Amino acid sequence: MEQIINILNIKNIIHYSFKPLAILISFLYVIFALIVLKQTEVMNKTLNSSANIFFNFISLLQLIFAVIVLLVAIFLI
Amino acid sequence: MKDNKESKSQVFHSYCLYPKVDFPSREDGEEVVLILRAHPITQIFWVLNGFILFITLLILNFFFPKLFNFYQIFFLNLFFLGIILSYCWFNFLNWFFNVGIITNKKIVDIDFYGVIYKEVTMAKLNKVEDITSKTGGYIQSLFNFGNVFVQTAGTEVNIEFINIPQPSKVVALINDLLGKKHYGADN
């Protein structure tokens, strides 16, 4: 009985569900970052200016950041 | 009237005269006269949202230690910071690339909806029949921005520039270009 109450404890629920949830949302974030990078390329083709390299660079940075978040979720938590 | 074709931008690059840009449907000898974006004041909502989300994250950090361990807090901060920055970046991109382009031959309206939808509307200058500018309300009057509607003849689509700066100036510029086009003064 005590074990069941312990499992239902809020801290335990967070402890056991945090990692899979973190990996899932980080993975979705990586997909979002990929779509934004692709969309930035499409936007750059639609309107070609000298700032295009900068926009691509920032979108690429976002993707790298998303991958780092995913790696943190997999290996550090 | 003397043409001053020096490249210059006003109102945080939302009104750019003779910008050095290119677009796929540009023809030979076609010159980009004006690029229009929504007035920066209309973007204040996502800037404020980003700021509020950042403050919320800071406040949440006071409660995180009660529920999560160090690595979980580190992940949550990294993730939410990334989401806030991505939200701001995505909105900025949407603002920057939703443009109206006026050249010496045509008027182009490029719109991006959401993440993946793109709409390009084009009208030749000689098909333009009527141009209307509309400004209303305190904010629009105060910051001098509004909408410009370009009505075209026949089956050509109508073009709308929403929340652009200096709408009356844009109408005057299009009228000037139309005059040049009709009287053949653009050669």
CSV table of C-alpha atoms in Angstrom, one decimal:
chain,number,residue,atom,x,y,z
A,1,MET,CA,0.0,0.0,0.0
A,2,GLU,CA,2.8,2.4,1.0
A,3,GLN,CA,4.5,1.5,-2.3
A,4,ILE,CA,1.4,2.5,-4.3
A,5,ILE,CA,1.1,5.8,-2.5
A,6,ASN,CA,4.8,6.4,-3.1
A,7,ILE,CA,4.4,5.8,-6.8
A,8,LEU,CA,1.4,8.1,-7.0
A,9,ASN,CA,3.4,10.8,-5.2
A,10,ILE,CA,3.7,13.9,-7.5
A,11,LYS,CA,7.5,14.0,-7.3
A,12,ASN,CA,7.7,10.4,-8.4
A,13,ILE,CA,5.3,11.0,-11.3
A,14,ILE,CA,7.5,14.0,-12.4
A,15,HIS,CA,10.6,11.9,-11.9
A,16,TYR,CA,9.4,9.0,-14.1
A,17,SER,CA,7.6,10.9,-16.8
A,18,PHE,CA,10.0,13.9,-17.2
A,19,LYS,CA,12.7,12.2,-19.4
A,20,PRO,CA,10.3,10.7,-22.0
A,21,LEU,CA,8.3,13.9,-22.2
A,22,ALA,CA,11.5,16.0,-22.5
A,23,ILE,CA,12.8,13.8,-25.3
A,24,LEU,CA,9.5,14.0,-27.1
A,25,ILE,CA,9.1,17.8,-27.0
A,26,SER,CA,12.8,18.3,-27.8
A,27,PHE,CA,12.4,16.1,-30.8
A,28,LEU,CA,9.3,18.2,-31.9
A,29,TYR,CA,11.4,21.3,-31.4
A,30,VAL,CA,14.1,19.9,-33.7
A,31,ILE,CA,11.5,19.3,-36.4
A,32,PHE,CA,10.2,22.8,-35.9
A,33,ALA,CA,13.7,24.3,-36.2
A,34,LEU,CA,14.3,22.2,-39.4
A,35,ILE,CA,11.0,23.5,-40.9
A,36,VAL,CA,12.0,27.1,-40.0
A,37,LEU,CA,15.4,26.6,-41.7
A,38,LYS,CA,13.8,25.3,-44.8
A,39,GLN,CA,11.2,28.1,-44.8
A,40,THR,CA,14.1,30.7,-44.4
A,41,GLU,CA,15.7,29.3,-47.5
A,42,VAL,CA,12.3,29.6,-49.4
A,43,MET,CA,11.9,33.2,-48.1
A,44,ASN,CA,15.5,34.0,-49.1
A,45,LYS,CA,14.8,32.8,-52.6
A,46,THR,CA,11.6,34.9,-52.8
A,47,LEU,CA,13.3,38.1,-51.7
A,48,ASN,CA,17.0,38.1,-52.4
A,49,SER,CA,19.0,40.7,-50.4
A,50,SER,CA,22.4,41.1,-48.8
A,51,ALA,CA,20.9,40.0,-45.4
A,52,ASN,CA,20.1,36.5,-46.6
A,53,ILE,CA,23.3,34.9,-45.3
A,54,PHE,CA,22.5,36.4,-41.8
A,55,PHE,CA,19.0,34.9,-41.8
A,56,ASN,CA,20.2,31.5,-42.8
A,57,PHE,CA,22.9,31.6,-40.2
A,58,ILE,CA,20.4,32.5,-37.4
A,59,SER,CA,18.0,29.7,-38.5
A,60,LEU,CA,20.9,27.3,-38.6
A,61,LEU,CA,21.9,28.4,-35.1
A,62,GLN,CA,18.4,27.7,-34.0
A,63,LEU,CA,18.6,24.2,-35.3
A,64,ILE,CA,21.9,23.6,-33.6
A,65,PHE,CA,20.4,24.9,-30.4
A,66,ALA,CA,17.4,22.5,-30.8
A,67,VAL,CA,19.8,19.5,-31.3
A,68,ILE,CA,21.7,20.5,-28.1
A,69,VAL,CA,18.4,20.6,-26.2
A,70,LEU,CA,17.6,17.2,-27.5
A,71,LEU,CA,21.0,15.8,-26.5
A,72,VAL,CA,20.6,17.3,-23.0
A,73,ALA,CA,17.2,15.6,-22.8
A,74,ILE,CA,18.7,12.3,-23.8
A,75,PHE,CA,22.0,12.2,-21.9
A,76,LEU,CA,21.9,14.7,-19.1
A,77,ILE,CA,18.4,14.2,-17.4
B,1,MET,CA,10.6,65.8,-61.9
B,2,LYS,CA,14.2,64.8,-61.2
B,3,ASP,CA,14.7,61.2,-60.2
B,4,ASN,CA,16.7,60.7,-57.0
B,5,LYS,CA,17.5,56.9,-57.2
B,6,GLU,CA,19.6,56.7,-54.0
B,7,SER,CA,18.8,53.7,-51.9
B,8,LYS,CA,17.3,54.7,-48.6
B,9,SER,CA,15.1,53.1,-46.0
B,10,GLN,CA,12.8,54.7,-43.4
B,11,VAL,CA,10.8,53.5,-40.4
B,12,PHE,CA,13.1,50.5,-39.5
B,13,HIS,CA,13.3,49.2,-43.1
B,14,SER,CA,9.5,49.1,-43.6
B,15,TYR,CA,9.7,51.8,-46.3
B,16,CYS,CA,12.7,51.2,-48.5
B,17,LEU,CA,13.2,53.3,-51.6
B,18,TYR,CA,15.3,51.8,-54.4
B,19,PRO,CA,16.5,48.9,-52.3
B,20,LYS,CA,19.2,46.5,-53.6
B,21,VAL,CA,17.0,43.4,-53.7
B,22,ASP,CA,16.0,40.8,-56.3
B,23,PHE,CA,12.9,38.6,-56.7
B,24,PRO,CA,12.3,35.6,-59.0
B,25,SER,CA,9.8,37.2,-61.4
B,26,ARG,CA,11.8,40.3,-62.0
B,27,GLU,CA,12.3,41.0,-65.7
B,28,ASP,CA,15.2,42.5,-67.5
B,29,GLY,CA,15.4,46.2,-67.0
B,30,GLU,CA,12.9,46.1,-64.2
B,31,GLU,CA,13.9,48.3,-61.3
B,32,VAL,CA,12.6,47.9,-57.8
B,33,VAL,CA,11.4,51.3,-56.7
B,34,LEU,CA,9.9,50.6,-53.3
B,35,ILE,CA,9.7,47.8,-50.8
B,36,LEU,CA,7.0,47.9,-48.1
B,37,ARG,CA,6.6,46.0,-44.9
B,38,ALA,CA,4.1,46.4,-42.0
B,39,HIS,CA,4.8,49.3,-39.8
B,40,PRO,CA,7.1,48.1,-36.8
B,41,ILE,CA,4.5,49.3,-34.3
B,42,THR,CA,2.2,46.6,-35.5
B,43,GLN,CA,4.8,44.0,-34.4
B,44,ILE,CA,4.8,45.2,-30.8
B,45,PHE,CA,2.5,42.3,-29.7
B,46,TRP,CA,4.9,39.5,-30.4
B,47,VAL,CA,7.8,41.6,-28.9
B,48,LEU,CA,5.7,42.1,-25.7
B,49,ASN,CA,4.7,38.4,-25.7
B,50,GLY,CA,8.3,37.4,-25.9
B,51,PHE,CA,9.2,39.7,-23.1
B,52,ILE,CA,6.3,38.5,-20.9
B,53,LEU,CA,7.2,34.8,-21.6
B,54,PHE,CA,10.8,35.6,-20.6
B,55,ILE,CA,9.7,37.2,-17.3
B,56,THR,CA,7.4,34.2,-16.7
B,57,LEU,CA,10.3,31.9,-17.1
B,58,LEU,CA,12.3,33.9,-14.6
B,59,ILE,CA,9.4,33.8,-12.1
B,60,LEU,CA,8.9,30.0,-12.6
B,61,ASN,CA,12.6,29.5,-11.7
B,62,PHE,CA,11.7,30.3,-8.1
B,63,PHE,CA,9.3,27.3,-8.0
B,64,PHE,CA,11.3,24.8,-10.1
B,65,PRO,CA,13.6,23.7,-7.3
B,66,LYS,CA,10.6,22.4,-5.3
B,67,LEU,CA,9.6,20.0,-8.1
B,68,PHE,CA,12.7,19.3,-10.2
B,69,ASN,CA,16.4,18.4,-9.8
B,70,PHE,CA,19.3,20.5,-11.1
B,71,TYR,CA,19.5,18.8,-14.5
B,72,GLN,CA,15.7,19.0,-15.1
B,73,ILE,CA,15.8,22.7,-14.2
B,74,PHE,CA,18.7,23.2,-16.6
B,75,PHE,CA,16.8,21.4,-19.4
B,76,LEU,CA,13.5,23.4,-18.7
B,77,ASN,CA,15.4,26.7,-18.9
B,78,LEU,CA,17.2,25.7,-22.0
B,79,PHE,CA,14.1,24.5,-23.7
B,80,PHE,CA,11.8,27.4,-22.8
B,81,LEU,CA,14.5,30.0,-23.6
B,82,GLY,CA,14.8,28.3,-27.0
B,83,ILE,CA,11.1,28.3,-27.6
B,84,ILE,CA,10.9,32.1,-26.7
B,85,LEU,CA,13.8,33.0,-29.0
B,86,SER,CA,12.3,30.8,-31.8
B,87,TYR,CA,8.9,32.5,-31.4
B,88,CYS,CA,10.6,35.9,-31.7
B,89,TRP,CA,12.7,34.8,-34.6
B,90,PHE,CA,9.8,33.3,-36.5
B,91,ASN,CA,7.7,36.4,-36.1
B,92,PHE,CA,10.6,38.6,-37.2
B,93,LEU,CA,11.0,36.4,-40.4
B,94,ASN,CA,7.3,36.7,-41.1
B,95,TRP,CA,7.5,40.4,-40.8
B,96,PHE,CA,10.6,40.8,-42.8
B,97,PHE,CA,9.5,38.7,-45.8
B,98,ASN,CA,5.8,39.7,-46.0
B,99,VAL,CA,6.6,42.5,-48.4
B,100,GLY,CA,5.0,44.6,-51.0
B,101,ILE,CA,7.2,45.4,-54.0
B,102,ILE,CA,6.6,48.2,-56.4
B,103,THR,CA,8.8,48.2,-59.5
B,104,ASN,CA,8.7,50.4,-62.6
B,105,LYS,CA,6.7,47.6,-64.3
B,106,LYS,CA,4.5,45.9,-61.8
B,107,ILE,CA,3.3,45.7,-58.2
B,108,VAL,CA,4.0,42.5,-56.3
B,109,ASP,CA,2.6,41.4,-52.9
B,110,ILE,CA,4.4,38.5,-51.2
B,111,ASP,CA,2.7,36.9,-48.2
B,112,PHE,CA,3.7,34.1,-46.0
B,113,TYR,CA,1.1,32.5,-43.7
B,114,GLY,CA,2.1,30.3,-40.8
B,115,VAL,CA,5.1,28.2,-41.4
B,116,ILE,CA,4.7,26.8,-44.9
B,117,TYR,CA,2.1,28.8,-46.9
B,118,LYS,CA,3.3,31.3,-49.4
B,119,GLU,CA,1.2,33.6,-51.7
B,120,VAL,CA,2.6,35.8,-54.4
B,121,THR,CA,0.2,38.3,-56.1
B,122,MET,CA,1.3,40.4,-59.1
B,123,ALA,CA,-0.3,43.1,-61.1
B,124,LYS,CA,1.2,45.0,-64.1
B,125,LEU,CA,1.2,48.7,-63.7
B,126,ASN,CA,-0.7,49.2,-66.9
B,127,LYS,CA,-3.6,47.1,-65.5
B,128,VAL,CA,-3.9,49.3,-62.4
B,129,GLU,CA,-7.2,51.1,-62.4
B,130,ASP,CA,-7.6,52.6,-58.9
B,131,ILE,CA,-5.5,53.1,-55.8
B,132,THR,CA,-7.0,53.8,-52.5
B,133,SER,CA,-5.3,54.5,-49.1
B,134,LYS,CA,-7.1,54.1,-45.9
B,135,THR,CA,-6.0,55.3,-42.5
B,136,GLY,CA,-8.2,55.2,-39.4
B,137,GLY,CA,-8.0,55.2,-35.6
B,138,TYR,CA,-5.7,56.9,-33.2
B,139,ILE,CA,-2.7,54.5,-33.5
B,140,GLN,CA,-2.7,54.6,-37.3
B,141,SER,CA,-3.0,58.4,-37.4
B,142,LEU,CA,-0.3,58.8,-34.7
B,143,PHE,CA,2.3,56.6,-36.3
B,144,ASN,CA,1.2,57.4,-39.9
B,145,PHE,CA,0.4,53.9,-41.2
B,146,GLY,CA,-2.6,52.3,-43.0
B,147,ASN,CA,-3.7,50.2,-45.8
B,148,VAL,CA,-3.4,50.7,-49.6
B,149,PHE,CA,-5.7,48.9,-52.0
B,150,VAL,CA,-4.7,48.5,-55.6
B,151,GLN,CA,-7.6,47.7,-57.9
B,152,THR,CA,-6.8,46.2,-61.3
B,153,ALA,CA,-8.7,45.8,-64.6
B,154,GLY,CA,-10.1,42.5,-65.9
B,155,THR,CA,-9.1,39.2,-64.5
B,156,GLU,CA,-6.0,40.5,-62.7
B,157,VAL,CA,-6.1,40.2,-58.9
B,158,ASN,CA,-6.4,43.2,-56.6
B,159,ILE,CA,-3.6,43.9,-54.3
B,160,GLU,CA,-3.7,44.9,-50.6
B,161,PHE,CA,-0.9,46.4,-48.6
B,162,ILE,CA,-1.9,46.2,-45.0
B,163,ASN,CA,-0.5,48.4,-42.2
B,164,ILE,CA,2.2,50.0,-44.3
B,165,PRO,CA,3.9,53.2,-43.3
B,166,GLN,CA,3.1,56.5,-45.1
B,167,PRO,CA,0.2,55.1,-47.2
B,168,SER,CA,-0.6,58.5,-48.9
B,169,LYS,CA,3.0,58.7,-50.0
B,170,VAL,CA,2.8,55.2,-51.5
B,171,VAL,CA,-0.3,56.1,-53.4
B,172,ALA,CA,1.4,59.3,-54.8
B,173,LEU,CA,4.4,57.2,-55.8
B,174,ILE,CA,2.3,54.6,-57.6
B,175,ASN,CA,0.4,57.4,-59.3
B,176,ASP,CA,3.7,58.9,-60.4
B,177,LEU,CA,4.8,55.6,-61.8
B,178,LEU,CA,1.5,55.2,-63.6
B,179,GLY,CA,1.9,58.6,-65.1
B,180,LYS,CA,5.3,57.7,-66.4
B,181,LYS,CA,4.0,54.4,-67.7
B,182,HIS,CA,1.0,56.0,-69.5
B,183,TYR,CA,3.0,58.9,-71.0
B,184,GLY,CA,6.0,56.9,-71.8
B,185,ALA,CA,8.4,59.0,-69.7
B,186,ASP,CA,10.2,56.0,-68.2
B,187,ASN,CA,12.7,55.5,-71.0
